[in-house]
mmCIF file of C-alpha atoms in Angstrom:
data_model
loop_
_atom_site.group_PDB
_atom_site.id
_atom_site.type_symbol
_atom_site.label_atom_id
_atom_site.label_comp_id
_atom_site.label_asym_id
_atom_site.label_seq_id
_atom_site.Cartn_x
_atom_site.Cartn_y
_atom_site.Cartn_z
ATOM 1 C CA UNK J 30 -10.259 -7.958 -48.672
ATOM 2 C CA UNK J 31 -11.061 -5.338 -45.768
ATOM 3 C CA UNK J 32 -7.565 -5.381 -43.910
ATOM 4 C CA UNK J 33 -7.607 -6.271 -39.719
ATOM 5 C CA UNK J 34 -7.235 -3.412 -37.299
ATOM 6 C CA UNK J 35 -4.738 -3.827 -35.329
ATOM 7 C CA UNK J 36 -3.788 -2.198 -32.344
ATOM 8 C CA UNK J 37 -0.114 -3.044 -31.148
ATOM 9 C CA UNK J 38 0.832 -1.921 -27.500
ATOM 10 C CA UNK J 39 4.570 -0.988 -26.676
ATOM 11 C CA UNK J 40 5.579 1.225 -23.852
ATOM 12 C CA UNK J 41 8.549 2.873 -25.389
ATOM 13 C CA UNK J 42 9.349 1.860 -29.127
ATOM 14 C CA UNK J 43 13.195 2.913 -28.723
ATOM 15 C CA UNK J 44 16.833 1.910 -30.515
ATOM 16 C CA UNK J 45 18.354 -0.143 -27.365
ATOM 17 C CA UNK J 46 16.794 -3.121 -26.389
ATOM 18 C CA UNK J 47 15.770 -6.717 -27.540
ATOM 19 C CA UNK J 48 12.062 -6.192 -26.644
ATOM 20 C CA UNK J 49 12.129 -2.396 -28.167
ATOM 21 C CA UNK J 50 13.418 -4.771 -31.461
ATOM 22 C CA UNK J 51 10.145 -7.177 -31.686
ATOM 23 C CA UNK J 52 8.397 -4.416 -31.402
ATOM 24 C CA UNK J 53 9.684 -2.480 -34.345
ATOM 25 C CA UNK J 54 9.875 -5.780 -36.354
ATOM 26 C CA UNK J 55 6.518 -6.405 -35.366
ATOM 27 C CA UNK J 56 5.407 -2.669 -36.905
ATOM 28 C CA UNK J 57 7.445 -3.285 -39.867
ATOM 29 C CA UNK J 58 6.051 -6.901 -40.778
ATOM 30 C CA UNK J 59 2.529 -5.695 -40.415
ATOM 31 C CA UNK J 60 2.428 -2.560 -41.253
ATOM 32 C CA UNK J 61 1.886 -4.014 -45.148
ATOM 33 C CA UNK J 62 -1.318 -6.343 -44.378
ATOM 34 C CA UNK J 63 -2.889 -5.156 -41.657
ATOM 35 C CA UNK J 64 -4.570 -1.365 -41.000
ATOM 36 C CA UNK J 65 -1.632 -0.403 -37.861
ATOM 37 C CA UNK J 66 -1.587 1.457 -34.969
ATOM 38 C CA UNK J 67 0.594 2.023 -32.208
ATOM 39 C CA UNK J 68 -0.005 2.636 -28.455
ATOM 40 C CA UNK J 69 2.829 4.071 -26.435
ATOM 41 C CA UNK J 70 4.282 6.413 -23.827
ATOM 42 C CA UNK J 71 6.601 8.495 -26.218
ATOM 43 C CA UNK J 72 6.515 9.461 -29.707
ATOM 44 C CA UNK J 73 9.082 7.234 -31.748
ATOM 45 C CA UNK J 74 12.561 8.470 -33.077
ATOM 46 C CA UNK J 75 12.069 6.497 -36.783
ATOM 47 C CA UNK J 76 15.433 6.823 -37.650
ATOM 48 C CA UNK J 77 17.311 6.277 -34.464
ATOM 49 C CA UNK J 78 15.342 3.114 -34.435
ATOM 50 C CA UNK J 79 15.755 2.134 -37.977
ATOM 51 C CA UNK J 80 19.453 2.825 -37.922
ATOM 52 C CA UNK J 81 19.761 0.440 -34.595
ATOM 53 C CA UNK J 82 17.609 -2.426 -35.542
ATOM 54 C CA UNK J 83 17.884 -2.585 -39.580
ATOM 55 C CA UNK J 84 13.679 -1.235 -40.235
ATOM 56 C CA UNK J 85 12.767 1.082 -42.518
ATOM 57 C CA UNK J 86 10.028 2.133 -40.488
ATOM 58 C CA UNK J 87 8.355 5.589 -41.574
ATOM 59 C CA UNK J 88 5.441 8.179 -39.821
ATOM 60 C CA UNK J 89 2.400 7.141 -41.968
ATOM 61 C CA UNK J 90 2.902 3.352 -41.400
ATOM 62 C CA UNK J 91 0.600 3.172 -38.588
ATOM 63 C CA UNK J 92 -1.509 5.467 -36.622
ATOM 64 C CA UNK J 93 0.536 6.604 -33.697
ATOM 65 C CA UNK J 94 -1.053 7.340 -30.449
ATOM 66 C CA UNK J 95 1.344 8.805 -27.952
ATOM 67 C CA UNK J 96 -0.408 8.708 -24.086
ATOM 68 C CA UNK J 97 -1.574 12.479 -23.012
ATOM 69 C CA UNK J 98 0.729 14.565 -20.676
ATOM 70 C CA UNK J 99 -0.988 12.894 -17.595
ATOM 71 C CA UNK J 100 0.503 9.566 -18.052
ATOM 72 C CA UNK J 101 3.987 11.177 -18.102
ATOM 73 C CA UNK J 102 3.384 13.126 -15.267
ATOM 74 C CA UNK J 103 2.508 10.235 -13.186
ATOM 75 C CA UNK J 104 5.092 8.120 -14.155
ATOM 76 C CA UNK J 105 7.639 11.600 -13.334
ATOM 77 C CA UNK J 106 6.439 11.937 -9.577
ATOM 78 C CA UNK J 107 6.038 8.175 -9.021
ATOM 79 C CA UNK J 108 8.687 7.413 -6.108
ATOM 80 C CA UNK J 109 10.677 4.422 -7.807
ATOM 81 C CA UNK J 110 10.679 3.523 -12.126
ATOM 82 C CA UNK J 111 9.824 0.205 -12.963
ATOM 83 C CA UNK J 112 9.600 -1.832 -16.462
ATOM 84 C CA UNK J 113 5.990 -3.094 -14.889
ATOM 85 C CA UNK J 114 4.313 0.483 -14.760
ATOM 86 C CA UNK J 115 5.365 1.348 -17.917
ATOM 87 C CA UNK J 116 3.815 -1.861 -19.203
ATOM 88 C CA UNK J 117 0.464 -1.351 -17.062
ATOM 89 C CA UNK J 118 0.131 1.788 -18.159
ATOM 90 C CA UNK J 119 0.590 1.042 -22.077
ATOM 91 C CA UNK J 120 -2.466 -1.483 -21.112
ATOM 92 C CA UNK J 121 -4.557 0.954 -19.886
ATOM 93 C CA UNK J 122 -3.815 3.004 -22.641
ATOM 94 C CA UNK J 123 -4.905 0.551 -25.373
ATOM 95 C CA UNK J 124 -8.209 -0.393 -23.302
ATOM 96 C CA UNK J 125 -8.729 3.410 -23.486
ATOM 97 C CA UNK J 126 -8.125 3.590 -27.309
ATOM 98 C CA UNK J 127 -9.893 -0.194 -28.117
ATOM 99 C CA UNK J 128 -12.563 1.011 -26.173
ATOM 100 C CA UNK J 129 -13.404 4.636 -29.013
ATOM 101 C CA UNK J 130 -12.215 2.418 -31.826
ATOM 102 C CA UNK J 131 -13.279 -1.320 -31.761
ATOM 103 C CA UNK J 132 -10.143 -2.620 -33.116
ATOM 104 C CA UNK J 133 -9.915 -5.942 -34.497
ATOM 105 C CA UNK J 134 -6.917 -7.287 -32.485
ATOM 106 C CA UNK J 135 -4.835 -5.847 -29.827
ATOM 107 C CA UNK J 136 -1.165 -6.978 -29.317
ATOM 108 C CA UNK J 137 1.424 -6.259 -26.555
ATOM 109 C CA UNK J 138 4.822 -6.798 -27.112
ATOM 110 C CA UNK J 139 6.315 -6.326 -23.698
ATOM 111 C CA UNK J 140 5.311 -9.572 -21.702
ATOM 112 C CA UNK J 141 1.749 -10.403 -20.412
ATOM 113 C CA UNK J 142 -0.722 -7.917 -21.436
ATOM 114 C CA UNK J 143 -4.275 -8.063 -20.028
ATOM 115 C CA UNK J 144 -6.907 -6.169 -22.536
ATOM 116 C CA UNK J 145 -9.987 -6.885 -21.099
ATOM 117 C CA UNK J 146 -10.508 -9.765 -23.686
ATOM 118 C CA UNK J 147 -9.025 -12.434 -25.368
ATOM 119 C CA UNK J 148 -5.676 -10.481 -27.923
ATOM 120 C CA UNK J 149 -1.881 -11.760 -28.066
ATOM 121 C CA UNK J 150 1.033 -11.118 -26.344
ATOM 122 C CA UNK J 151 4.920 -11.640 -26.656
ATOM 123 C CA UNK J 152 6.286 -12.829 -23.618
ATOM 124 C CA UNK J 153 10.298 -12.051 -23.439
ATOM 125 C CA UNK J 154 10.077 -13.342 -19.630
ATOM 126 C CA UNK J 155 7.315 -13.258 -17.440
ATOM 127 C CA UNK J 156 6.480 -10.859 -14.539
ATOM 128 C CA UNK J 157 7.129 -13.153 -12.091
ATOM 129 C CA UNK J 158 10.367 -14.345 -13.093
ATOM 130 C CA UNK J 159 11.387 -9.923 -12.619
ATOM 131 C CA UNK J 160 13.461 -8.689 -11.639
ATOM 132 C CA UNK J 161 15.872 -10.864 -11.836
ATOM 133 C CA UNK J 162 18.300 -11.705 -8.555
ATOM 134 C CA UNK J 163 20.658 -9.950 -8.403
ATOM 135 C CA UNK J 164 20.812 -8.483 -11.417
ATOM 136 C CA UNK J 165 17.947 -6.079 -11.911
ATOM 137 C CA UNK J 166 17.627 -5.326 -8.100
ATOM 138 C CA UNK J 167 16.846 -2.471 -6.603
ATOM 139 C CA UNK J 168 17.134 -0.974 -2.738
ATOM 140 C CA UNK J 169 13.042 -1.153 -2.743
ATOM 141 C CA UNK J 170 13.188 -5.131 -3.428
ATOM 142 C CA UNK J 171 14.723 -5.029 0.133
ATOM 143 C CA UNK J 172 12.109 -3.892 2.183
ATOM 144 C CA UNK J 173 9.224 -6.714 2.874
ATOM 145 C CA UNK J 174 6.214 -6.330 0.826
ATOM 146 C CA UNK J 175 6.895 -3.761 -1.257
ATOM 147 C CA UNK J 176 7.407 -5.637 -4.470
ATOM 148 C CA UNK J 177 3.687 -7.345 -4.197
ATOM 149 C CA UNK J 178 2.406 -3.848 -3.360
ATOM 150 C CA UNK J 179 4.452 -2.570 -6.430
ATOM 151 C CA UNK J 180 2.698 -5.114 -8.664
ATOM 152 C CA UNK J 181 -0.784 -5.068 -7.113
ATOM 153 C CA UNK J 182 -0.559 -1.556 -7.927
ATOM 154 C CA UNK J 183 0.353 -2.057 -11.443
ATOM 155 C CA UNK J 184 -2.157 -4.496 -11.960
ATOM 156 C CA UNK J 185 -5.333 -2.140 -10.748
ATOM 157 C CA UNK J 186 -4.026 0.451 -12.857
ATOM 158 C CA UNK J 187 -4.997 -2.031 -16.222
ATOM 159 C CA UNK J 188 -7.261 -4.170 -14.492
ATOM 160 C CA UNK J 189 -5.127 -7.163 -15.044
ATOM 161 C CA UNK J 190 -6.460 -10.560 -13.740
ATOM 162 C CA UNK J 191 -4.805 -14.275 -13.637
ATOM 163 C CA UNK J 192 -7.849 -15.109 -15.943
ATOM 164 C CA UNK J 193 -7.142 -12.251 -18.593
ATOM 165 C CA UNK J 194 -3.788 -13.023 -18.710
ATOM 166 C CA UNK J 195 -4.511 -16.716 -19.718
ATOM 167 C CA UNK J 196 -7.304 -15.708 -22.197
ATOM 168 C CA UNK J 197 -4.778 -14.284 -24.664
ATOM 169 C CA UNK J 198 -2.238 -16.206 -27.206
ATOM 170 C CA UNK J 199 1.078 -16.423 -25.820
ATOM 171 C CA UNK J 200 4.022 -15.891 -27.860
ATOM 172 C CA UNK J 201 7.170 -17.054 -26.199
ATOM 173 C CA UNK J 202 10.678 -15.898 -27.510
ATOM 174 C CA UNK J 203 12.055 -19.243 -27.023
ATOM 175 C CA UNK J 204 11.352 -22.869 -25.775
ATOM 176 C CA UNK J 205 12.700 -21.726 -21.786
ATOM 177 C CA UNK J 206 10.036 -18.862 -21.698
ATOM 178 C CA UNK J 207 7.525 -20.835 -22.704
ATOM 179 C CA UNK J 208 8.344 -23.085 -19.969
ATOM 180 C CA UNK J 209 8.286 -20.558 -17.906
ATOM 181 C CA UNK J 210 4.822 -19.150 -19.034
ATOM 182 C CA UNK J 211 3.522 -22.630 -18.488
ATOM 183 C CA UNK J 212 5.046 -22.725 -14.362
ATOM 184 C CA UNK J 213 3.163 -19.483 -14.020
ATOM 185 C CA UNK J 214 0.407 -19.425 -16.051
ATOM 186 C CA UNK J 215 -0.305 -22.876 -16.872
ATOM 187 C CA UNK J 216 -0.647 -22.453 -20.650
ATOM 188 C CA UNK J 217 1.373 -23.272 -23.410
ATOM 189 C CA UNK J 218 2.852 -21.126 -25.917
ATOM 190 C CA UNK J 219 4.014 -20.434 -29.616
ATOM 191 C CA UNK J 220 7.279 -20.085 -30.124
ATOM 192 C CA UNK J 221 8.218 -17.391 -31.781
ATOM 193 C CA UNK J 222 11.733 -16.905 -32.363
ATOM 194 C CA UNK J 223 12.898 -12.873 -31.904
ATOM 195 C CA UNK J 224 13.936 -11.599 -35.239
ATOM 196 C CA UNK J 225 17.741 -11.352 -35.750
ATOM 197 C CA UNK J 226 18.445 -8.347 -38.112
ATOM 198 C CA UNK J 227 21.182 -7.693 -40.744
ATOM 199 C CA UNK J 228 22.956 -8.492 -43.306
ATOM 200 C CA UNK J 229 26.158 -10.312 -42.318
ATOM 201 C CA UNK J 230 29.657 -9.518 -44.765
ATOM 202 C CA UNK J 231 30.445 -12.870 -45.854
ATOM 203 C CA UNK J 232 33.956 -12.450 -44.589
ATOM 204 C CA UNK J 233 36.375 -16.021 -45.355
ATOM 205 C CA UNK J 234 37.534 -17.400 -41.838
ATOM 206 C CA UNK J 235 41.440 -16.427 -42.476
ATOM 207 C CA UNK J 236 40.627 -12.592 -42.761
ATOM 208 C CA UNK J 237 38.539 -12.349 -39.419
ATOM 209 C CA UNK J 238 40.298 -11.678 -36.090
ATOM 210 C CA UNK J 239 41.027 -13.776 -33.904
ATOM 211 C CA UNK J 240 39.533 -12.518 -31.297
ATOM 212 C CA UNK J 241 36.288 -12.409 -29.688
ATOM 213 C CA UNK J 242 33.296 -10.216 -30.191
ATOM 214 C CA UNK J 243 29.781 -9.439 -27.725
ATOM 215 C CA UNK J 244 26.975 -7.285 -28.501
ATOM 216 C CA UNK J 245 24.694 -6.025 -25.609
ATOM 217 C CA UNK J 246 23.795 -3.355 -23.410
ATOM 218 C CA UNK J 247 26.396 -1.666 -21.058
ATOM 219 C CA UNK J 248 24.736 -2.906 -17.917
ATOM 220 C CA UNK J 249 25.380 -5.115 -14.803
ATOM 221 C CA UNK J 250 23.508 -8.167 -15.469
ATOM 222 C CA UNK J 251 24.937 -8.485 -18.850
ATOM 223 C CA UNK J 252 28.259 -9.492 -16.757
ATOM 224 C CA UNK J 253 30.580 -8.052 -19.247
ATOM 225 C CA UNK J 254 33.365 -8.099 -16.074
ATOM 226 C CA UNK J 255 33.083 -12.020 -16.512
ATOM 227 C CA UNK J 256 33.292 -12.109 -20.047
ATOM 228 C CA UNK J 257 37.249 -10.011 -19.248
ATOM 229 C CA UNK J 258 37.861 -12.576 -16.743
ATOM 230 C CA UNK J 259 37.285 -15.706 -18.963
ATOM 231 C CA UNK J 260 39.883 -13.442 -21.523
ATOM 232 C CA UNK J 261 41.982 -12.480 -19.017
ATOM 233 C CA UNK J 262 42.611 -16.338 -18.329
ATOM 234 C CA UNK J 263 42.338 -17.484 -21.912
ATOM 235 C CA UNK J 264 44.784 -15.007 -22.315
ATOM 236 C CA UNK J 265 47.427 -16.447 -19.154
ATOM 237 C CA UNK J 266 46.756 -19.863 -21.057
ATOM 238 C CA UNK J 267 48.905 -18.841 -24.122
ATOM 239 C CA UNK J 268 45.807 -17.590 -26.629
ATOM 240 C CA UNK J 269 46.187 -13.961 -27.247
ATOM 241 C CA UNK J 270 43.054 -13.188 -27.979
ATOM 242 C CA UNK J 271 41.639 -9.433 -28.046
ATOM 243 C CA UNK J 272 37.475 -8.659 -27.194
ATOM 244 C CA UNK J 273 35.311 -6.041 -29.024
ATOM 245 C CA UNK J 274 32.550 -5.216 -27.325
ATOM 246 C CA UNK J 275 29.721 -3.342 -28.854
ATOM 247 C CA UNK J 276 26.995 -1.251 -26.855
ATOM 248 C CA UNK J 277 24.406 1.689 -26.301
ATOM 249 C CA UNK J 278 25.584 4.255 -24.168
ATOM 250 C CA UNK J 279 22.373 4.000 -21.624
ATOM 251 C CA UNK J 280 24.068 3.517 -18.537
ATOM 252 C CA UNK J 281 26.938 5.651 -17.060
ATOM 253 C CA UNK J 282 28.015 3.795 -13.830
ATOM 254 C CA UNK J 283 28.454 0.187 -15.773
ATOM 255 C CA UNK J 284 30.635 1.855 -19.083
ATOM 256 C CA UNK J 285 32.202 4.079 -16.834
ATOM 257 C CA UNK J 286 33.625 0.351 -14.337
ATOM 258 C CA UNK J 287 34.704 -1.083 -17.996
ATOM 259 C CA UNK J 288 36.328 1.579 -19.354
ATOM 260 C CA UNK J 289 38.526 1.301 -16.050
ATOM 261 C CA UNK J 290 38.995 -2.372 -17.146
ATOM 262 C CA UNK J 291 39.605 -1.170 -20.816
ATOM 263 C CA UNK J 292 42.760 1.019 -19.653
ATOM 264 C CA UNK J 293 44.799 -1.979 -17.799
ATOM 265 C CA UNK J 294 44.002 -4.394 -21.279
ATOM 266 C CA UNK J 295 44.786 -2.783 -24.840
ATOM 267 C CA UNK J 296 43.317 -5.747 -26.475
ATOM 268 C CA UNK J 297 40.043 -5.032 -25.541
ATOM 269 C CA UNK J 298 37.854 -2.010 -27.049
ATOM 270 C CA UNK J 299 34.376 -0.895 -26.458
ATOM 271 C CA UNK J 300 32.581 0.294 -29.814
ATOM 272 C CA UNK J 301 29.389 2.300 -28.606
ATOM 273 C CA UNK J 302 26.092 3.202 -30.276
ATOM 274 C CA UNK J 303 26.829 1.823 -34.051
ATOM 275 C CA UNK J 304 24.560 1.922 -36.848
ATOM 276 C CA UNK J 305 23.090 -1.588 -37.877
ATOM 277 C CA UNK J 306 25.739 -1.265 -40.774
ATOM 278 C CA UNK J 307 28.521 -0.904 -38.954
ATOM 279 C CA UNK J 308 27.480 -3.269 -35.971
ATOM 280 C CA UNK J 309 27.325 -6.470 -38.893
ATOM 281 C CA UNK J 310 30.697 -5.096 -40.344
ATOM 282 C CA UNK J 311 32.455 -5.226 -37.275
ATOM 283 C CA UNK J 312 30.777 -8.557 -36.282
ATOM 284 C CA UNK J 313 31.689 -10.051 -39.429
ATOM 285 C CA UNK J 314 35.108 -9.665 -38.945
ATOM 286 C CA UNK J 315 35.933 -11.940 -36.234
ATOM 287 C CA UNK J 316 35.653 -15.550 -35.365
ATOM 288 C CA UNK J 317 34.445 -15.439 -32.223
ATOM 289 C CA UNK J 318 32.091 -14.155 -29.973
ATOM 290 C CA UNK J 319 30.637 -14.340 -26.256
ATOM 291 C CA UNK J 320 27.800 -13.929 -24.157
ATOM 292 C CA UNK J 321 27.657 -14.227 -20.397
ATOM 293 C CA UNK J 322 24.349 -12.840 -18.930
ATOM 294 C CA UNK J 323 23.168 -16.026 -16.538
ATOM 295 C CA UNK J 324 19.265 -16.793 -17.527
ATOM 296 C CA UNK J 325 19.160 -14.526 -20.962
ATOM 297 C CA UNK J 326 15.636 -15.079 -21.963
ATOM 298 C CA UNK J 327 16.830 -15.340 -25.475
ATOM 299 C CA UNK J 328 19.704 -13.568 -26.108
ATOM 300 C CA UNK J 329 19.617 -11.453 -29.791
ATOM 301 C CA UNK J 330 23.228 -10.803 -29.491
ATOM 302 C CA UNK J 331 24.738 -13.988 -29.717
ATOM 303 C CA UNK J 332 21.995 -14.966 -31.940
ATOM 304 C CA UNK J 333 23.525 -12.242 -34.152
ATOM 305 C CA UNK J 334 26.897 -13.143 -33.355
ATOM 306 C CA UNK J 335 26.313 -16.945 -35.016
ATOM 307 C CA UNK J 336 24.213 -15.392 -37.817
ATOM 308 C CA UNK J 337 27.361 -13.515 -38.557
ATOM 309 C CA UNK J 338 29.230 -16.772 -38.749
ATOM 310 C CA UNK J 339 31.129 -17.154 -35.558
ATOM 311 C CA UNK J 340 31.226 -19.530 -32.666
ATOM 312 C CA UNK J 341 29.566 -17.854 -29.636
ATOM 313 C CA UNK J 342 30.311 -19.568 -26.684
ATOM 314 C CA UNK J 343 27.353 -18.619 -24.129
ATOM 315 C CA UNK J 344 26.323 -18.864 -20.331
ATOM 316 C CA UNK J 345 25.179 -22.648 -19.600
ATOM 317 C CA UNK J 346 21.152 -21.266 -19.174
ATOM 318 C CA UNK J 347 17.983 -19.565 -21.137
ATOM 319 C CA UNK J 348 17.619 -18.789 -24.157
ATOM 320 C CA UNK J 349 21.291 -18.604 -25.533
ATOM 321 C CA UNK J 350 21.632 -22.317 -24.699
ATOM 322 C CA UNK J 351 18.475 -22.934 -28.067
ATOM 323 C CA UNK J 352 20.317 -20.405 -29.882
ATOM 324 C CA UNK J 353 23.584 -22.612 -30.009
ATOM 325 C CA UNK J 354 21.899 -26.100 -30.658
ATOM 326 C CA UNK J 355 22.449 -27.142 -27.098
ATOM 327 C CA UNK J 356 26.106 -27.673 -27.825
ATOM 328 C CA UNK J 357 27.806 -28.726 -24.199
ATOM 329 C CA UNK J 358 31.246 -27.389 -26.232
ATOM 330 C CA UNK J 359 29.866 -24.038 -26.547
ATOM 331 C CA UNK J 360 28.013 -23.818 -23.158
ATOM 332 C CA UNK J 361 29.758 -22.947 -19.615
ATOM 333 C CA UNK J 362 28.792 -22.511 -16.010
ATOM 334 C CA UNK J 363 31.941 -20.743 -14.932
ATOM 335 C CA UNK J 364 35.278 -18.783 -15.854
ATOM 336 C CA UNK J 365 37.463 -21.827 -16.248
ATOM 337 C CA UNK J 366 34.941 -23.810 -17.427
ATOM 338 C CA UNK J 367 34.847 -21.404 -20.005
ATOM 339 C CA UNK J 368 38.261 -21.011 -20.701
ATOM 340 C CA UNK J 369 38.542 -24.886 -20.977
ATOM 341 C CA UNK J 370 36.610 -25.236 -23.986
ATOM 342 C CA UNK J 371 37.507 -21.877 -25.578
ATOM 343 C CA UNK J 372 41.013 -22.641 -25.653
ATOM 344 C CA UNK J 373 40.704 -26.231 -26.592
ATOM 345 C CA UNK J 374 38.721 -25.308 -29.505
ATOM 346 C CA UNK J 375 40.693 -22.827 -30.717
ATOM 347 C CA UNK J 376 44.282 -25.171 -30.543
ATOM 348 C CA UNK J 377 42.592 -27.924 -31.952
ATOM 349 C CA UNK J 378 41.663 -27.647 -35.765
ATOM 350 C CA UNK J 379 39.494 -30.403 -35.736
ATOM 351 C CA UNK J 380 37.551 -29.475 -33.203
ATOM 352 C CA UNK J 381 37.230 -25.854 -34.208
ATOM 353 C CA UNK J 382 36.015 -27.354 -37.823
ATOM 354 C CA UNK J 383 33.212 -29.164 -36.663
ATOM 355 C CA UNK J 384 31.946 -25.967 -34.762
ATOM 356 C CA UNK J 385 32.347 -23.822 -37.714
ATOM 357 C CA UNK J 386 29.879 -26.443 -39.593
ATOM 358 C CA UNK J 387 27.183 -26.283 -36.175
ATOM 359 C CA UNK J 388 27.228 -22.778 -36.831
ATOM 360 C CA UNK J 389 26.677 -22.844 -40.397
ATOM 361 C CA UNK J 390 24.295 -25.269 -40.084
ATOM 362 C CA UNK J 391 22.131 -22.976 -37.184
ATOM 363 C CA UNK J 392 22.759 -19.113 -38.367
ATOM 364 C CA UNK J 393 19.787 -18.747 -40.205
ATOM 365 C CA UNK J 394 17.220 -20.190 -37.847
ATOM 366 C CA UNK J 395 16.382 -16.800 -36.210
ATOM 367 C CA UNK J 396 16.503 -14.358 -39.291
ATOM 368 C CA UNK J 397 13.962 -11.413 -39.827
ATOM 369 C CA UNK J 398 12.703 -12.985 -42.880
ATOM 370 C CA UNK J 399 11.621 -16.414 -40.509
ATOM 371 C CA UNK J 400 10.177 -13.787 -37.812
ATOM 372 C CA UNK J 401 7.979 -11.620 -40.780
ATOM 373 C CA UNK J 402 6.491 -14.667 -41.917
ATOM 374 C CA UNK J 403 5.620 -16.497 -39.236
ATOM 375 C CA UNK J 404 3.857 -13.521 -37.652
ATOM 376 C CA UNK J 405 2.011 -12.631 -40.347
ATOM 377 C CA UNK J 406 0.488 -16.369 -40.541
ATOM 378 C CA UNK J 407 -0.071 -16.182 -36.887
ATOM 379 C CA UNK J 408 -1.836 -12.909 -37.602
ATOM 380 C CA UNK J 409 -4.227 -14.552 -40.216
ATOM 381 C CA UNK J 410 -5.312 -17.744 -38.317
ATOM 382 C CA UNK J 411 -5.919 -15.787 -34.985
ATOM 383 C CA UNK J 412 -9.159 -15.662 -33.709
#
């Protein structure tokens, strides 16, 4: 059987990043069935990414087409940087290439993708819903208009329309995105849970630490100051608990603000830029683990966290809320809310028993065996 063409669009296939992670599990789980290529701004760095996100991708898995020297210079002199741009101009890029080679399918990975005609795309949160307040924003937000000039520009540089957008098959990372695709675009979606990588040391529950563990980039809206606030007051409670926290080193200003906090607390410890090896070892080894990032549109890290067997308590919104079974004893709004129910399930045993069987019972709902499969059969019913 003659394989599909495909034609997968990603701006920057890189080692940091949920998104940057589909992506390479998307390359990886077709790169077997289907006859691959890859659309992009910047070559790929195989082994940085393999090492970060557990792939064993290689060059000669897919035909790599890196955008010519005038895309980069464009996006170099353009006044502000934006996630958007980068995306518009992967899509114009891939209309470019589907346009000399006819391929079969095309598929964007980085949110609504508009390819001139009907193709797939995996929404992680959808443009309207960016930046996010507060978090993401940026002195240009500020000024009246410019944002919907900002996008209006991205959008003639791909051609994108309301319609093309709607044409394609949405893939939604988790049941709040696709609610969210449905308030903006007004179609519904597949779930398609992000693939959770890594093999997790089965490690018995009286060796790990007991302390608390979180996994995510070194950046503002990740709201790692909160998660050494909720410690800090576990802490004052009579739970001496230490944090691990595990990141890239992609952004100086935010490490450099925690490793200020680190130097007033020697129970907690920032591990940087680990090797997928050496991220599920350390994981493994405690009981615990946190995520505070308000509206995560699904949240790998504490989906890693609870594949690694620990109770992840996470932000009362998005994506981690799925990713924990909805359980209100896991989920807070606020620092002592959060304290509350970390400290009462960690000085009651029977409490803390029940939540170690809800975790076992939800770890392997979001592994990269689930993700492989499910995309391939999406891949084979498409039309």
């Amino acid at each position: 059987m003659k394989k599909k063409r495909v034609l997968v669009a990603h701006p920057r296939v890189t080692a940091a990043g949920g998104s940057n992670g589909v992506a390479a599990w998307v390359l990886e789980a077709l790169r077997e069935s289907c006859d691959l290529s890859l659309a992009t701004l910047q070559p790929v760095d195989y082994a940085a990414v393999n090492r970060s996100f557990g792939t064993s991708l290689r060059a000669g898995d897919f035909t790599l087409h890196v955008a010519p020297p005038h895309y980069q210079n464009f996006l170099r002199y353009f006044p502000t940087q934006g996630a958007l741009l980068e995306a518009c101009l992967t899509m114009r890029l891939a209309q470019n290439l589907d346009r000399r080679h006819h391929y079969d399918l095309l598929f964007g990975t980085q949110n609504e993708a508009d390819f001139g005609r009907r193709g797939l795309h995996y929404v992680h949160h959808p443009w309207l819903y960016l930046p996010r307040p507060k978090d993401e924003i940026r002195w240009f937000h500020y000024i009246p208009g410019v944002l919907a000039a900002y996008r209006g520009f991205c959008g003639r540089i791909a051609g994108v329309t309301q319609e093309g957008l709607r044409r394609n098959l949405s893939l939604a990372n988790s049941p709040f995105i696709a609610g969210r695709i449905r308030q903006v675009h007004g179609v519904d979606s597949e779930i398609l849970y992000p693939p959770v990588p890594g093999v997790f040391p089965e490690i018995p529950w009286e060796q790990r630490v007991a302390g608390f563990v979180a996994v995510g980039r070194i950046h503002s809206c990740k709201r790692w100051d909160m998660a050494m606030a909720i410690l800090d007051e576990v802490r004052r409670r009579g739970c001496e608990l230490s944090l691990t926290l595990i990141g890239h080193r992609d952004y100086a200003d935010p490490l450099r603000q925690l490793q200020a906090l680190q130097a007033e607390r020697p129970w907690f410890r920032i591990l940087l830029d680990l090797s997928r090896e050496e991220l599920a070892a350390e994981v493994a080894r405690h009981r615990y683990g946190i995520h505070t990032m308000r509206e995560e549109h699904f949240g790998m890290a504490p989906a890693e966290i609870q594949r690694a067997g620990c109770i992840v308590f996470v932000h009362n919104s998005g994506g981690p809320v799925e990713i924990v079974g909805g359980d209100e004893r896991l989920l807070f709004d606020g620092v002592d809310d959060a304290a509350d129910k970390i400290v009462r399930a960690l000085t009651d045993p029977a409490v803390e028993a029940d939540l170690r069987r809800h975790v076992a019972a939800q770890r392997d709902r979001f592994s990269v065996e689930a993700f492989c499969a499910s995309l391939r059969d999406i891949m084979e019913h498409f039309e």
